[in-house]
Amino acid sequence: MRLLPATAAYDYEYWEVRLVNPSLLLGAVAVALHRLPLLAVPAGADRRGGSMDMADPVFAQALACALRGQSGFDRLTVSDKVVRWGEPVPEDLSPDARRRFQGLREEPRLGTCCKRPPVGHGGHDLDVGCWPPAPESPPGRQPTPPQVVVEADVALAP
């Protein structure tokens, strides 16, 4: 795991268009776990807390150590594979209240390309209807559904 500049994160644009206060990105870092760097956005201004789901508790501990002492990543806690910072998220929050807690806009800024966040960064896809629709396939050119489903770790015997 490595910490990189925020702009190296795959989901940088996602956060840039959704944060109420984009200046928080100045303190953000990209967390590269394997090949896909994801953004860790600090708490502050309109953002009360944040979190990042790691693939393994060992990686979660490593991330907490890497973020410790960085501005906006106060009150770090690790629970299994999840690293949290800032205020704890109240459990009974509505989706709108959760969005405000995370310092996110109701709608992304217009005129920007937006995409859903990849799984694992703690942003919780809010399904704001921004994902570009898939292009329609011409009639008659739909893929044929599989006839047999085989588990990934099962090999077919000859």
XYZ file of N, CA and C in Angstrom:
474
model
N 0.847 -1.175 0.000
C 0.000 0.000 0.000
C 0.893 1.238 0.000
N 0.483 2.229 -0.855
C 1.240 3.479 -0.947
C 0.280 4.656 -0.915
N 0.730 5.780 -0.375
C -0.020 7.036 -0.449
C 0.555 7.853 -1.592
N -0.332 8.350 -2.444
C 0.049 9.126 -3.622
C -0.657 10.479 -3.586
N -0.275 11.406 -4.487
C -1.018 12.667 -4.562
C -2.496 12.402 -4.886
N -3.356 13.243 -4.372
C -4.810 13.062 -4.530
C -5.223 12.911 -5.987
N -4.610 13.668 -6.879
C -5.012 13.635 -8.289
C -4.718 12.299 -8.962
N -3.934 11.439 -8.325
C -3.654 10.112 -8.887
C -4.798 9.133 -8.630
N -5.757 9.518 -7.799
C -6.854 8.613 -7.445
C -7.816 8.422 -8.608
N -8.266 7.190 -8.773
C -9.227 6.836 -9.817
C -10.538 7.604 -9.647
N -10.944 7.843 -8.411
C -12.229 8.486 -8.133
C -12.105 9.969 -7.789
N -10.999 10.599 -8.154
C -10.786 12.019 -7.840
C -11.911 12.894 -8.403
N -12.270 12.699 -9.664
C -13.320 13.514 -10.300
C -14.675 13.290 -9.639
N -14.933 12.078 -9.207
C -16.181 11.773 -8.508
C -16.312 12.676 -7.283
N -15.269 12.719 -6.468
C -15.297 13.543 -5.258
C -15.275 15.029 -5.592
N -14.526 15.409 -6.590
C -14.394 16.823 -6.957
C -15.743 17.455 -7.293
N -16.603 16.739 -7.988
C -17.901 17.302 -8.377
C -18.954 17.178 -7.290
N -18.712 16.365 -6.278
C -19.727 16.135 -5.252
C -19.469 16.827 -3.915
N -18.220 17.146 -3.614
C -17.928 17.781 -2.330
C -18.486 19.198 -2.272
N -19.141 19.539 -1.183
C -19.632 20.905 -0.979
C -18.435 21.853 -0.934
N -17.359 21.406 -0.313
C -16.155 22.213 -0.188
C -14.989 21.484 -0.863
N -14.792 21.687 -2.185
C -13.733 20.969 -2.895
C -12.321 21.288 -2.409
N -12.166 22.342 -1.599
C -10.826 22.645 -1.085
C -10.326 21.539 -0.156
N -11.228 20.659 0.305
C -10.802 19.510 1.105
C -9.869 18.593 0.312
N -9.961 18.659 -1.000
C -9.109 17.809 -1.836
C -7.632 18.158 -1.678
N -7.340 19.374 -1.199
C -5.941 19.766 -0.985
C -5.279 18.900 0.087
N -6.053 18.392 1.034
C -5.519 17.524 2.082
C -5.770 16.055 1.840
N -6.436 15.718 0.720
C -6.760 14.322 0.408
C -5.518 13.590 -0.096
N -5.562 12.268 -0.006
C -4.483 11.429 -0.530
C -5.083 10.265 -1.290
N -4.363 9.818 -2.304
C -4.753 8.609 -3.027
C -4.106 7.427 -2.317
N -4.899 6.414 -2.044
C -4.408 5.207 -1.377
C -4.335 4.111 -2.432
N -3.126 3.703 -2.745
C -2.927 2.672 -3.760
C -2.765 1.321 -3.077
N -3.792 0.527 -3.173
C -3.764 -0.832 -2.682
C -3.784 -1.701 -3.932
N -2.710 -2.354 -4.202
C -2.518 -3.078 -5.459
C -2.442 -2.062 -6.591
N -3.344 -2.064 -7.559
C -3.209 -1.192 -8.727
C -4.150 -0.001 -8.751
N -5.226 -0.013 -8.011
C -6.261 1.010 -8.136
C -6.199 2.006 -6.983
N -5.644 3.217 -7.217
C -5.606 4.202 -6.132
C -6.981 4.849 -5.940
N -7.445 4.868 -4.685
C -8.723 5.474 -4.331
C -8.486 6.619 -3.367
N -9.387 7.592 -3.372
C -9.205 8.817 -2.623
C -9.675 8.702 -1.175
N -8.838 9.155 -0.273
C -9.197 9.314 1.138
C -9.329 10.817 1.364
N -10.569 11.278 1.606
C -10.859 12.705 1.764
C -10.916 13.016 3.254
N -10.140 14.005 3.697
C -10.131 14.322 5.130
C -11.444 14.932 5.601
N -11.652 14.894 6.904
C -12.778 15.593 7.512
C -12.393 17.065 7.638
N -13.403 17.912 7.719
C -13.162 19.337 7.870
C -14.213 20.113 7.110
N -14.362 21.380 7.427
C -15.369 22.247 6.800
C -16.738 21.584 6.903
N -17.347 21.230 5.777
C -18.683 20.632 5.760
C -18.659 19.112 5.867
N -17.496 18.532 5.946
C -17.368 17.067 6.010
C -16.980 16.678 7.433
N -17.856 15.948 8.101
C -17.645 15.624 9.514
C -16.820 14.362 9.727
N -16.772 13.499 8.733
C -16.005 12.269 8.880
C -15.912 11.528 7.571
N -15.076 10.528 7.539
C -14.906 9.725 6.338
C -14.485 8.317 6.707
N -14.438 7.466 5.706
C -14.024 6.085 5.942
C -13.509 5.478 4.644
N -12.789 4.381 4.790
C -12.293 3.639 3.636
C -12.303 2.169 4.005
N -12.898 1.362 3.146
C -12.969 -0.080 3.343
C -11.777 -0.705 2.630
N -10.962 -1.414 3.371
C -9.776 -2.050 2.793
C -10.074 -3.537 2.566
N -9.252 -4.201 1.796
C -9.493 -5.600 1.439
C -9.194 -6.575 2.569
N -8.418 -6.139 3.553
C -7.966 -7.045 4.598
C -7.672 -6.228 5.850
N -7.890 -6.781 7.037
C -7.585 -6.033 8.261
C -6.127 -5.565 8.345
N -5.201 -6.324 7.776
C -3.787 -5.922 7.787
C -3.613 -4.621 7.004
N -4.294 -4.506 5.851
C -4.214 -3.275 5.058
C -4.877 -2.120 5.790
N -5.961 -2.400 6.507
C -6.638 -1.353 7.270
C -5.700 -0.790 8.337
N -4.986 -1.656 9.035
C -4.023 -1.203 10.039
C -2.908 -0.378 9.393
N -2.429 -0.821 8.234
C -1.365 -0.093 7.532
C -1.846 1.290 7.100
N -3.089 1.385 6.620
C -3.628 2.679 6.215
C -3.762 3.610 7.414
N -4.257 3.085 8.529
C -4.392 3.908 9.733
C -3.037 4.464 10.157
N -2.000 3.635 10.101
C -0.648 4.103 10.442
C -0.176 5.181 9.468
N -0.471 4.997 8.174
C -0.040 5.968 7.164
C -0.768 7.302 7.302
N -2.041 7.274 7.693
C -2.828 8.512 7.812
C -2.631 9.214 9.154
N -2.154 8.484 10.157
C -1.998 9.046 11.504
C -1.095 10.280 11.457
N -1.602 11.371 12.023
C -0.837 12.616 12.081
C -1.105 13.567 10.920
N -1.797 13.107 9.887
C -2.110 13.985 8.761
C -3.349 14.816 9.092
N -3.326 16.072 8.698
C -4.429 16.986 8.978
C -5.729 16.480 8.354
N -6.805 16.503 9.154
C -8.114 16.074 8.677
C -8.386 14.601 8.892
N -7.376 13.857 9.310
C -7.550 12.428 9.551
C -7.409 12.146 11.051
N -8.072 12.984 11.853
C -8.044 12.843 13.304
C -9.011 11.748 13.745
N -8.845 11.299 14.951
C -9.709 10.285 15.559
C -9.810 9.030 14.691
N -8.682 8.553 14.234
C -8.645 7.335 13.413
C -9.049 6.121 14.231
N -9.915 5.308 13.656
C -10.283 4.034 14.258
C -10.243 2.965 13.176
N -9.960 1.755 13.587
C -9.951 0.611 12.671
C -10.892 -0.432 13.253
N -11.815 -0.881 12.433
C -12.733 -1.946 12.815
C -12.721 -2.975 11.696
N -12.013 -4.068 11.934
C -11.840 -5.123 10.951
C -11.175 -4.541 9.701
N -11.905 -4.403 8.585
C -11.317 -3.910 7.334
C -11.626 -2.437 7.071
N -12.315 -1.754 7.982
C -12.749 -0.376 7.745
C -11.954 0.588 8.617
N -11.409 1.614 7.958
C -10.701 2.697 8.646
C -11.631 3.905 8.624
N -11.846 4.523 9.795
C -12.706 5.709 9.895
C -11.925 6.844 10.524
N -12.309 8.078 10.158
C -11.703 9.263 10.747
C -12.778 10.319 10.942
N -12.471 11.274 11.824
C -13.450 12.317 12.127
C -14.487 11.803 13.101
N -15.659 12.416 13.068
C -16.742 12.017 13.967
C -17.309 10.658 13.559
N -17.758 9.876 14.532
C -18.428 8.621 14.176
C -19.765 8.921 13.490
N -20.113 8.134 12.494
C -21.370 8.313 11.770
C -22.510 7.755 12.609
N -23.509 8.589 12.948
C -24.666 8.058 13.669
C -25.371 6.997 12.819
N -25.821 5.936 13.457
C -26.417 4.813 12.726
C -27.785 5.128 12.141
N -28.527 6.053 12.725
C -29.904 6.285 12.295
C -30.045 7.401 11.264
N -28.987 7.720 10.533
C -29.056 8.802 9.557
C -29.822 8.386 8.301
N -30.624 9.296 7.801
C -31.282 9.072 6.515
C -30.222 9.215 5.418
N -30.499 8.769 4.198
C -29.526 8.933 3.119
C -29.125 10.404 2.908
N -30.084 11.341 3.001
C -29.750 12.758 2.836
C -28.854 13.249 3.960
N -29.153 12.838 5.180
C -28.334 13.254 6.319
C -26.940 12.637 6.234
N -26.842 11.398 5.751
C -25.538 10.754 5.573
C -24.719 11.509 4.526
N -25.355 11.926 3.446
C -24.685 12.699 2.400
C -24.154 14.004 2.982
N -24.977 14.705 3.770
C -24.534 15.967 4.379
C -23.396 15.722 5.370
N -23.469 14.639 6.139
C -22.414 14.287 7.085
C -21.081 14.144 6.348
N -21.129 13.541 5.167
C -19.920 13.325 4.376
C -19.518 14.556 3.568
N -20.279 15.646 3.699
C -19.929 16.881 3.001
C -20.202 16.834 1.515
N -21.204 16.055 1.112
C -21.514 15.898 -0.310
C -22.697 16.764 -0.720
N -22.659 17.215 -1.948
C -23.756 17.997 -2.528
C -24.967 17.104 -2.755
N -26.116 17.763 -2.891
C -27.328 17.016 -3.219
C -27.230 16.463 -4.632
N -26.730 17.264 -5.532
C -26.517 16.860 -6.926
C -25.109 17.269 -7.316
N -24.440 16.510 -8.181
C -23.115 16.932 -8.632
C -23.206 18.223 -9.435
N -22.094 18.950 -9.479
C -22.056 20.174 -10.282
C -22.326 19.838 -11.737
N -23.071 20.687 -12.425
C -23.419 20.456 -13.826
C -22.205 20.641 -14.724
N -22.278 20.018 -15.886
C -21.244 20.204 -16.898
C -19.988 19.396 -16.636
N -20.065 18.414 -15.778
C -18.890 17.604 -15.503
C -19.212 16.147 -15.772
N -18.209 15.422 -16.139
C -18.365 13.983 -16.326
C -18.348 13.348 -14.945
N -19.248 12.498 -14.710
C -19.244 11.862 -13.397
C -19.422 10.370 -13.558
N -18.909 9.661 -12.577
C -19.021 8.210 -12.582
C -19.227 7.740 -11.165
N -19.736 6.546 -11.024
C -19.941 5.992 -9.698
C -18.590 5.649 -9.096
N -18.494 5.725 -7.769
C -17.227 5.370 -7.154
C -17.022 3.868 -7.191
N -15.784 3.436 -7.298
C -15.557 2.008 -7.214
C -15.805 1.527 -5.800
N -16.105 0.269 -5.660
C -16.356 -0.302 -4.344
C -15.082 -0.199 -3.520
N -15.236 0.148 -2.262
C -14.099 0.106 -1.369
C -13.622 1.433 -0.849
N -14.045 2.536 -1.366
C -13.509 3.790 -0.864
C -14.351 4.390 0.240
N -15.474 3.781 0.583
C -16.286 4.285 1.682
C -17.251 5.368 1.276
N -17.300 5.719 0.010
C -18.194 6.783 -0.443
C -19.620 6.343 -0.572
N -19.880 5.083 -0.560
C -21.232 4.539 -0.673
C -21.971 5.174 -1.832
N -22.005 4.513 -2.934
C -22.687 5.005 -4.124
C -24.086 5.474 -3.743
N -24.345 6.754 -3.944
C -25.619 7.331 -3.550
C -26.656 7.247 -4.659
N -26.294 6.657 -5.795
C -27.196 6.467 -6.924
C -27.953 7.747 -7.247
N -27.187 8.793 -7.582
C -27.796 10.084 -7.882
C -28.212 10.187 -9.345
N -28.204 9.082 -10.049
C -28.680 9.094 -11.426
C -27.704 9.723 -12.394
N -26.422 9.657 -12.104
C -25.438 10.320 -12.938
C -24.678 9.343 -13.815
N -24.785 8.073 -13.545
C -24.056 7.077 -14.317
C -24.514 7.125 -15.759
N -23.603 7.277 -16.709
C -24.038 7.338 -18.099
C -24.728 6.039 -18.502
N -25.850 6.126 -19.198
C -26.544 4.901 -19.586
C -25.720 4.107 -20.594
N -25.871 2.817 -20.525
C -25.161 1.960 -21.473
C -25.759 2.149 -22.863
N -24.908 2.108 -23.886
C -25.453 2.242 -25.228
C -26.385 1.081 -25.538
N -27.431 1.386 -26.240
C -28.411 0.352 -26.592
C -27.821 -0.561 -27.662
N -28.013 -1.862 -27.493
C -27.583 -2.813 -28.505
C -28.672 -2.912 -29.561
N -28.273 -3.063 -30.805
C -29.283 -3.227 -31.850
C -30.098 -4.487 -31.599
N -31.391 -4.497 -31.966
C -32.212 -5.697 -31.787
C -31.573 -6.889 -32.500
N -31.699 -8.033 -31.895
C -31.150 -9.238 -32.508
C -29.672 -9.440 -32.217
N -29.028 -8.499 -31.568
C -27.594 -8.630 -31.299
C -27.343 -8.719 -29.796
N -28.325 -9.147 -29.057
C -28.166 -9.302 -27.617
C -27.312 -10.537 -27.345
N -26.475 -10.498 -26.309
C -25.666 -11.684 -26.008
C -26.551 -12.841 -25.571
N -26.140 -14.026 -25.919
C -26.865 -15.229 -25.528
C -26.576 -15.518 -24.065
N -27.614 -15.728 -23.264
C -27.350 -16.035 -21.859
C -26.646 -17.373 -21.735
N -25.826 -17.546 -20.686
C -25.112 -18.814 -20.530
C -26.082 -19.960 -20.277
N -25.741 -21.134 -20.793
C -26.565 -22.324 -20.613
C -26.274 -22.990 -19.278
N -25.002 -22.912 -18.839
C -24.584 -23.563 -17.610
C -23.747 -22.564 -16.819
N -23.996 -22.489 -15.521
C -23.180 -21.645 -14.670
C -22.235 -22.540 -13.892
N -20.927 -22.230 -13.957
C -19.907 -23.030 -13.314
C -19.208 -22.150 -12.292
N -19.013 -22.643 -11.081
C -18.286 -21.922 -10.061
C -16.868 -21.642 -10.557
N -16.299 -20.524 -10.181
C -14.971 -20.111 -10.658
C -13.882 -21.066 -10.240
N -14.001 -21.670 -9.070
C -12.921 -22.559 -8.610
C -13.161 -24.023 -8.965
N -14.168 -24.299 -9.784
C -14.467 -25.676 -10.169
C -13.984 -25.893 -11.597
N -13.210 -26.929 -11.784
C -12.740 -27.268 -13.125
C -13.595 -28.403 -13.679
N -13.903 -28.326 -14.957
C -14.676 -29.381 -15.595
C -13.777 -30.569 -15.888
N -14.228 -31.741 -15.549
C -13.469 -32.951 -15.837
C -13.753 -33.391 -17.262
N -12.756 -33.935 -17.958
C -12.983 -34.367 -19.351
C -13.881 -35.559 -19.444
